[in-house]
Each structure stands twice: as structure tokens, then as C-alpha cells.
């Protein structure tokens, strides 16, 4: 999920390199035009995740969320249980508010989780904001369980410039961070379906897993490789094993939370709100808010509202409720 530029340069004097480059481009183009073609499908991977969800594993896609939407609208999707669209390479990843996400092939977690959600929840403005937060909380739980189950631990940050605990946390509304450095992000979207009682929700989850420091696009990014270490003597688990654990545990937590939200939305929102406050890295920090209309404000984030919006006090002392915006935490944390 690392943000950056991907490019491939061929040597005009090397016919073999040029041919390989052209072949790769044709294969990637074909996969994007029909991502479900047989030669783009991967079988036998993610065994833990396949035991709890329908997995559509692909070699190369433009965007897993785009492919997931196609999977739904083409009639392939079964509303019973969860479906995951996974990719080893993503060439046109989409982020929130039209941002572009690029990933490191084989080193990044690139999956979209599809689930049915009742229209009563998805269409209620007092509740549907929590759909995004459910994914974030579920990924946090999955990451912590993966740590425990692989006998790993988080690397302590002795500087602790951001005055936060040594743990993965959420930056409102959709980033997974470790001491302010971005480990990953989540893009949630709703897709309407013919059924009268439900919609499909897609959670696109991108995480930097085995991305080394030199390949990260910015100083504000980090990866699982950089923030974890073996708790006892031993080797690191493979990248594939880590991704499988994270995905299977994420399925479990998303399903549990969506089920609970559907059963009793008003009560469950209160639980989600308390948990989000505990897990929020944004609260208490100075922030810079970039609104979709191009305006920018600075202030202090101080609360999560009942509809999952962010409460802040501007530098001018005015109260603001932020529903849709990019929220950057200030100052930037030095590496």
C-alpha cells in the first residue's frame, strides 16, 4: 500500500529486456481487462483465510476495490459469508478522496473484503459512518493477534515524540499508524445490489508488510518489517504467513462487528465509539484539516461524535464537526 510512483524502464539497445517489458505490459493489461481469467488466478494460497471466506486471489489487478465491485455487479458475488479479492500486484490502487495508492508487489497486503450489510444500517447517516471504523478496529485486532500468534513484538520507540503508547493505532478516519507513521489505510465503499434488503460493502485494506525502509515513499510511512521483531530467539514468519493471519483474523472481526451492528445499532454504536476513542491516535493532537472544497483549517482534535465524525476546536476557538476530509496530524513526527 506504499504510496509512490511505479515505473519500468527498458534499455532500447537490449532486445531481450524490451521484449520482456512488452510481454509484462501485455499481461498486466489483459489481467486488468479481465482480472478473472484463468492465467491471472492464484490457487492454494492463504489457507487460513480460505477456511473462513471465499477468496478470489489474483496475480495482477488495477485496483482490488475496482475488481471487487466488478465481482459484485457481474453476479459472481454470493451474499452469504465474506468474499476477499486479493492481489499480488496492484497497478492503480485507489485511496480515499480520489488519492492514488501504489503497492510493492509481493511485499504489501492488498485485499478487498466484501460483505452484505443491511440497508437500514447503510442508509442511516447516524450509523453508517461506523462502517468505516469497524474495518479499522478489526484490522487493529488482527494485527495484534498476528503479533501474538507469530511470537513477534512491536519495536519500542525510545524517542516517543508523539507521546503515544508503543502500539498500532488509528488516525481518523482510515489510516493505521505506529507512532504516527503510516502502516496502512482502508477505503470503504458501498455497492448497491438487486436485493431489496441489503447492500454490499467493500473494505479495501492496504498494509506495508515486508517493505524495507529504502522502498518507502515518504518519511511518514512505515512497514510491518520495520516495527516488529521476534519476541524470543527465532526467525521471522514468512510474508505470506503474516498476510494470511492478518486476513483471516480481519474476516473474523469484521463479521462479528457487522453482525452486532445490524442486531442493535444504537447500542453497538456506543461500544464502537468508546473503543475508537481508546484507539485513536488523532485525539489530543494538533491537526490540519483539508476539506473537499479546498479549504484548510488547523486546530485540536478532541472527540469522536455519535455518528463517527471528528470534533475539533480551531485555532480561532471555533468548534467544528468534520465528516469528510483529509486530517493530518501536526507537527510531522520526525523519524
Short mmCIF file of C-alpha atoms in Angstrom, two decimals:
data_model
loop_
_atom_site.label_atom_id
_atom_site.label_comp_id
_atom_site.label_asym_id
_atom_site.label_seq_id
_atom_site.Cartn_x
_atom_site.Cartn_y
_atom_site.Cartn_z
CA UNK A 1 0.00 0.00 0.00
CA UNK A 2 3.05 2.20 -0.09
CA UNK A 3 2.31 5.47 -1.84
CA UNK A 4 4.72 6.32 -4.63
CA UNK A 5 5.50 6.07 -8.32
CA UNK A 6 5.92 2.80 -10.18
CA UNK A 7 7.80 2.75 -13.43
CA UNK A 8 9.69 0.31 -15.61
CA UNK A 9 12.48 1.48 -17.86
CA UNK A 10 13.75 -0.71 -20.70
CA UNK A 11 17.08 -0.42 -22.50
CA UNK A 12 16.49 0.37 -26.16
CA UNK A 13 19.69 -1.46 -27.05
CA UNK A 14 18.62 -4.67 -25.32
CA UNK A 15 16.04 -6.52 -27.39
CA UNK A 16 15.51 -9.17 -24.70
CA UNK A 17 14.79 -6.60 -21.99
CA UNK A 18 12.43 -4.70 -24.28
CA UNK A 19 10.56 -7.87 -25.20
CA UNK A 20 10.22 -8.85 -21.53
CA UNK A 21 8.93 -5.39 -20.70
CA UNK A 22 6.37 -5.52 -23.52
CA UNK A 23 5.28 -9.02 -22.50
CA UNK A 24 4.78 -7.91 -18.91
CA UNK A 25 2.77 -4.89 -20.03
CA UNK A 26 0.51 -7.01 -22.21
CA UNK A 27 -0.07 -9.50 -19.38
CA UNK A 28 -0.89 -6.73 -16.91
CA UNK A 29 -3.25 -5.07 -19.41
CA UNK A 30 -5.05 -8.35 -20.07
CA UNK A 31 -5.39 -9.03 -16.36
CA UNK A 32 -6.95 -5.62 -15.81
CA UNK A 33 -9.38 -6.05 -18.71
CA UNK A 34 -10.49 -9.45 -17.42
CA UNK A 35 -8.99 -9.97 -13.96
CA UNK A 36 -10.79 -13.31 -13.52
CA UNK A 37 -9.16 -15.03 -16.49
CA UNK A 38 -7.57 -18.38 -15.62
CA UNK A 39 -3.96 -17.32 -16.13
CA UNK A 40 -4.43 -14.47 -13.63
CA UNK A 41 -5.95 -16.61 -10.87
CA UNK A 42 -3.84 -17.89 -7.97
CA UNK A 43 -4.87 -21.10 -6.21
CA UNK A 44 -3.71 -22.71 -2.99
CA UNK A 45 -2.54 -19.57 -1.20
CA UNK A 46 -3.97 -18.07 2.01
CA UNK A 47 -5.08 -21.40 3.55
CA UNK A 48 -6.28 -19.91 6.85
CA UNK A 49 -8.28 -17.24 5.06
CA UNK A 50 -9.79 -19.70 2.59
CA UNK A 51 -11.09 -21.67 5.58
CA UNK A 52 -13.23 -18.71 6.72
CA UNK A 53 -14.03 -16.83 3.49
CA UNK A 54 -14.40 -17.13 -0.26
CA UNK A 55 -11.03 -15.99 -1.63
CA UNK A 56 -10.51 -14.67 -5.15
CA UNK A 57 -6.73 -14.47 -5.40
CA UNK A 58 -5.27 -12.76 -8.46
CA UNK A 59 -1.78 -12.12 -9.78
CA UNK A 60 -2.29 -8.57 -11.02
CA UNK A 61 -5.11 -6.03 -10.88
CA UNK A 62 -5.56 -2.33 -11.35
CA UNK A 63 -7.34 -1.94 -8.00
CA UNK A 64 -8.68 -4.65 -5.72
CA UNK A 65 -11.67 -2.44 -4.86
CA UNK A 66 -12.49 -1.96 -8.53
CA UNK A 67 -12.24 -5.70 -9.14
CA UNK A 68 -14.36 -6.36 -6.06
CA UNK A 69 -17.04 -4.01 -7.40
CA UNK A 70 -16.95 -5.83 -10.74
CA UNK A 71 -17.21 -9.15 -8.92
CA UNK A 72 -20.40 -7.91 -7.24
CA UNK A 73 -22.07 -6.25 -10.22
CA UNK A 74 -21.30 -9.15 -12.59
CA UNK A 75 -23.37 -11.51 -10.49
CA UNK A 76 -20.45 -13.60 -9.16
CA UNK A 77 -20.92 -12.48 -5.56
CA UNK A 78 -22.70 -14.66 -3.00
CA UNK A 79 -24.15 -12.61 -0.15
CA UNK A 80 -23.63 -15.48 2.31
CA UNK A 81 -20.34 -15.13 4.14
CA UNK A 82 -17.41 -12.91 3.23
CA UNK A 83 -15.55 -12.72 -0.06
CA UNK A 84 -12.00 -11.43 -0.39
CA UNK A 85 -10.34 -10.16 -3.55
CA UNK A 86 -6.58 -10.43 -3.07
CA UNK A 87 -3.80 -9.35 -5.42
CA UNK A 88 -0.06 -9.83 -5.55
CA UNK A 89 0.31 -6.73 -7.69
CA UNK A 90 -1.87 -3.63 -7.81
CA UNK A 91 -1.12 -1.08 -10.50
CA UNK A 92 -3.84 1.53 -9.97
CA UNK A 93 -4.78 1.39 -6.30
CA UNK A 94 -7.45 3.84 -5.16
CA UNK A 95 -7.44 5.74 -1.90
CA UNK A 96 -9.97 7.82 -0.06
CA UNK A 97 -10.98 11.16 -1.64
CA UNK A 98 -9.54 10.11 -5.02
CA UNK A 99 -6.00 9.62 -3.74
CA UNK A 100 -3.85 7.08 -5.53
CA UNK A 101 -2.22 4.19 -3.69
CA UNK A 102 0.60 2.12 -5.13
CA UNK A 103 1.89 -1.10 -3.64
CA UNK A 104 5.08 -3.10 -3.61
CA UNK A 105 4.42 -6.42 -5.40
CA UNK A 106 4.88 -9.35 -3.05
CA UNK A 107 5.63 -7.08 -0.10
CA UNK A 108 2.29 -5.39 0.50
CA UNK A 109 -1.06 -6.63 1.80
CA UNK A 110 -3.61 -5.77 -0.90
CA UNK A 111 -7.07 -7.15 -0.22
CA UNK A 112 -10.68 -6.06 -0.51
CA UNK A 113 -13.21 -7.60 1.87
CA UNK A 114 -16.81 -7.84 0.64
CA UNK A 115 -19.77 -8.33 2.95
CA UNK A 116 -23.53 -7.85 2.90
CA UNK A 117 -24.87 -5.05 5.11
CA UNK A 118 -28.48 -4.27 5.84
CA UNK A 119 -29.86 -1.20 4.11
CA UNK A 120 -31.21 0.00 7.45
CA UNK A 121 -27.60 0.42 8.59
CA UNK A 122 -26.02 1.54 5.32
CA UNK A 123 -28.61 4.26 4.68
CA UNK A 124 -28.78 5.70 8.20
CA UNK A 125 -26.49 8.78 8.45
CA UNK A 126 -26.31 8.40 12.22
CA UNK A 127 -24.94 4.88 11.88
CA UNK A 128 -23.25 4.36 8.51
CA UNK A 129 -20.15 6.35 9.46
CA UNK A 130 -19.27 3.47 11.74
CA UNK A 131 -18.92 1.08 8.83
CA UNK A 132 -15.52 2.62 8.06
CA UNK A 133 -14.48 2.49 11.71
CA UNK A 134 -15.45 -1.18 12.03
CA UNK A 135 -12.84 -2.05 9.43
CA UNK A 136 -10.14 -0.03 11.17
CA UNK A 137 -10.80 -1.56 14.57
CA UNK A 138 -10.92 -5.04 13.03
CA UNK A 139 -7.55 -4.60 11.32
CA UNK A 140 -6.02 -3.38 14.60
CA UNK A 141 -7.28 -6.50 16.37
CA UNK A 142 -5.99 -8.69 13.54
CA UNK A 143 -2.54 -7.10 13.67
CA UNK A 144 -2.26 -7.62 17.41
CA UNK A 145 -3.38 -11.23 17.16
CA UNK A 146 -0.87 -11.80 14.37
CA UNK A 147 1.88 -10.47 16.63
CA UNK A 148 0.92 -12.91 19.37
CA UNK A 149 0.47 -15.91 17.11
CA UNK A 150 3.82 -15.42 15.34
CA UNK A 151 5.76 -14.78 18.57
CA UNK A 152 6.63 -11.26 17.46
CA UNK A 153 6.63 -7.96 19.32
CA UNK A 154 6.48 -4.31 18.39
CA UNK A 155 9.76 -2.41 18.35
CA UNK A 156 9.83 0.12 21.16
CA UNK A 157 10.13 3.76 20.12
CA UNK A 158 12.50 5.29 22.72
CA UNK A 159 12.02 8.84 21.41
CA UNK A 160 8.22 8.68 21.66
CA UNK A 161 7.95 12.12 20.10
CA UNK A 162 4.20 11.76 19.63
CA UNK A 163 3.68 10.80 23.32
CA UNK A 164 1.76 7.65 22.36
CA UNK A 165 1.94 4.06 23.51
CA UNK A 166 4.00 1.54 21.57
CA UNK A 167 1.10 0.12 19.61
CA UNK A 168 -0.66 0.27 16.28
CA UNK A 169 -3.43 2.88 16.38
CA UNK A 170 -5.99 4.58 14.14
CA UNK A 171 -5.63 8.01 12.59
CA UNK A 172 -9.14 9.26 11.83
CA UNK A 173 -10.76 8.16 9.68
CA UNK A 174 -8.92 5.43 7.80
CA UNK A 175 -5.18 5.12 8.50
CA UNK A 176 -3.31 2.51 10.54
CA UNK A 177 -0.30 4.16 12.19
CA UNK A 178 2.55 3.36 14.52
CA UNK A 179 3.78 6.45 16.38
CA UNK A 180 2.26 8.48 13.58
CA UNK A 181 3.97 6.63 10.74
CA UNK A 182 1.53 5.18 8.25
CA UNK A 183 1.45 1.40 8.16
CA UNK A 184 -1.67 1.19 6.03
CA UNK A 185 -5.04 2.53 5.08
CA UNK A 186 -8.62 1.48 4.43
CA UNK A 187 -11.04 2.51 1.69
CA UNK A 188 -14.70 1.65 2.31
CA UNK A 189 -17.35 1.85 -0.38
CA UNK A 190 -20.96 0.79 -0.80
CA UNK A 191 -22.27 -1.04 -3.86
CA UNK A 192 -26.00 -1.35 -4.50
CA UNK A 193 -27.32 -4.79 -5.42
CA UNK A 194 -30.70 -6.05 -6.69
CA UNK A 195 -31.68 -7.45 -3.28
CA UNK A 196 -34.20 -5.17 -1.53
CA UNK A 197 -32.81 -5.54 2.00
CA UNK A 198 -29.04 -5.28 1.65
CA UNK A 199 -26.12 -3.50 0.01
CA UNK A 200 -22.59 -4.77 -0.41
CA UNK A 201 -19.80 -3.05 1.49
CA UNK A 202 -16.22 -3.27 0.24
CA UNK A 203 -13.30 -2.67 2.56
CA UNK A 204 -10.08 -2.16 0.65
CA UNK A 205 -7.22 -2.77 3.07
CA UNK A 206 -3.63 -1.93 2.17
CA UNK A 207 -0.70 -2.58 4.52
CA UNK A 208 3.04 -2.29 4.09
CA UNK A 209 4.27 -5.70 5.28
CA UNK A 210 7.76 -6.54 4.05
CA UNK A 211 8.66 -3.15 2.57
CA UNK A 212 12.19 -2.06 3.59
CA UNK A 213 12.99 1.48 4.64
CA UNK A 214 14.60 2.36 1.32
CA UNK A 215 11.46 1.49 -0.63
CA UNK A 216 9.01 3.50 1.45
CA UNK A 217 7.75 6.55 -0.45
CA UNK A 218 7.89 9.10 2.38
CA UNK A 219 9.38 9.60 5.83
CA UNK A 220 5.84 9.37 7.21
CA UNK A 221 5.43 5.75 6.10
CA UNK A 222 6.49 2.55 7.84
CA UNK A 223 6.08 -1.20 7.42
CA UNK A 224 5.43 -4.32 9.50
CA UNK A 225 9.04 -5.36 8.86
CA UNK A 226 10.32 -2.16 10.48
CA UNK A 227 8.07 -2.03 13.55
CA UNK A 228 8.23 -5.69 14.63
CA UNK A 229 10.89 -8.09 15.86
CA UNK A 230 10.96 -11.66 17.23
CA UNK A 231 9.99 -11.73 20.90
CA UNK A 232 12.29 -14.68 21.52
CA UNK A 233 15.10 -16.29 19.59
CA UNK A 234 13.86 -17.36 16.21
CA UNK A 235 13.18 -16.30 12.67
CA UNK A 236 10.50 -14.07 11.31
CA UNK A 237 7.47 -15.77 9.79
CA UNK A 238 7.20 -15.57 6.03
CA UNK A 239 5.45 -12.61 4.42
CA UNK A 240 2.80 -14.97 3.05
CA UNK A 241 2.10 -16.42 6.51
CA UNK A 242 1.76 -12.95 8.03
CA UNK A 243 -0.66 -11.82 5.33
CA UNK A 244 -2.73 -14.98 5.74
CA UNK A 245 -3.01 -14.49 9.51
CA UNK A 246 -3.93 -10.83 9.19
CA UNK A 247 -6.57 -11.57 6.55
CA UNK A 248 -8.19 -14.49 8.40
CA UNK A 249 -8.35 -12.57 11.67
CA UNK A 250 -9.70 -9.48 9.90
CA UNK A 251 -12.53 -11.58 8.44
CA UNK A 252 -13.47 -12.80 11.91
CA UNK A 253 -13.57 -9.33 13.47
CA UNK A 254 -15.37 -7.59 10.61
CA UNK A 255 -18.05 -10.28 10.53
CA UNK A 256 -18.57 -10.11 14.30
CA UNK A 257 -18.81 -6.33 14.33
CA UNK A 258 -21.13 -6.06 11.32
CA UNK A 259 -23.40 -8.71 12.84
CA UNK A 260 -23.51 -6.88 16.16
CA UNK A 261 -24.15 -3.53 14.48
CA UNK A 262 -27.01 -4.99 12.47
CA UNK A 263 -28.67 -6.57 15.51
CA UNK A 264 -28.72 -3.49 17.74
CA UNK A 265 -27.26 -0.42 16.01
CA UNK A 266 -27.95 2.16 18.71
CA UNK A 267 -26.33 0.13 21.49
CA UNK A 268 -23.44 -1.14 19.38
CA UNK A 269 -22.51 2.35 18.21
CA UNK A 270 -21.90 3.30 21.84
CA UNK A 271 -19.45 0.40 22.23
CA UNK A 272 -17.72 1.26 18.96
CA UNK A 273 -17.39 4.90 19.99
CA UNK A 274 -15.75 4.05 23.30
CA UNK A 275 -13.32 1.70 21.60
CA UNK A 276 -12.48 4.19 18.86
CA UNK A 277 -11.65 6.87 21.43
CA UNK A 278 -9.26 4.41 23.10
CA UNK A 279 -7.59 3.52 19.81
CA UNK A 280 -7.43 6.97 18.22
CA UNK A 281 -4.02 8.47 17.60
CA UNK A 282 -5.66 11.68 16.32
CA UNK A 283 -7.38 12.82 19.50
CA UNK A 284 -5.47 15.38 21.55
CA UNK A 285 -3.14 16.25 18.68
CA UNK A 286 -2.99 19.45 16.63
CA UNK A 287 -4.44 18.72 13.21
CA UNK A 288 -4.69 20.27 9.77
CA UNK A 289 -7.97 19.53 8.03
CA UNK A 290 -8.18 19.64 4.24
CA UNK A 291 -11.84 19.83 3.23
CA UNK A 292 -13.15 18.57 -0.09
CA UNK A 293 -13.95 22.17 -1.17
CA UNK A 294 -10.26 23.07 -0.97
CA UNK A 295 -10.39 24.92 2.34
CA UNK A 296 -7.96 24.18 5.16
CA UNK A 297 -8.24 24.66 8.91
CA UNK A 298 -5.99 23.94 11.87
CA UNK A 299 -6.98 23.11 15.39
CA UNK A 300 -7.03 20.42 18.06
CA UNK A 301 -8.96 17.17 17.59
CA UNK A 302 -10.74 16.45 20.84
CA UNK A 303 -13.58 14.00 20.32
CA UNK A 304 -15.45 11.39 18.31
CA UNK A 305 -19.14 12.16 17.84
CA UNK A 306 -22.03 9.70 17.94
CA UNK A 307 -22.08 9.47 14.13
CA UNK A 308 -18.30 8.76 13.96
CA UNK A 309 -17.46 12.31 12.84
CA UNK A 310 -14.46 14.13 14.32
CA UNK A 311 -14.84 17.04 16.74
CA UNK A 312 -12.18 19.74 16.71
CA UNK A 313 -11.55 23.21 18.08
CA UNK A 314 -9.96 25.52 15.50
CA UNK A 315 -7.02 27.77 16.26
CA UNK A 316 -9.59 30.60 16.32
CA UNK A 317 -11.53 28.87 19.09
CA UNK A 318 -14.46 27.73 16.95
CA UNK A 319 -15.96 24.26 17.19
CA UNK A 320 -16.02 22.17 14.02
CA UNK A 321 -17.51 18.80 13.12
CA UNK A 322 -15.50 17.03 10.42
CA UNK A 323 -17.37 14.44 8.36
CA UNK A 324 -15.34 14.11 5.15
CA UNK A 325 -11.81 15.48 4.88
CA UNK A 326 -8.13 14.66 4.95
CA UNK A 327 -6.91 15.11 8.50
CA UNK A 328 -3.18 15.46 9.01
CA UNK A 329 -1.69 15.44 12.49
CA UNK A 330 0.79 18.23 13.22
CA UNK A 331 3.68 18.53 13.57
CA UNK A 332 5.07 15.77 11.38
CA UNK A 333 6.77 13.20 13.53
CA UNK A 334 10.50 13.02 12.82
CA UNK A 335 11.96 9.63 12.06
#
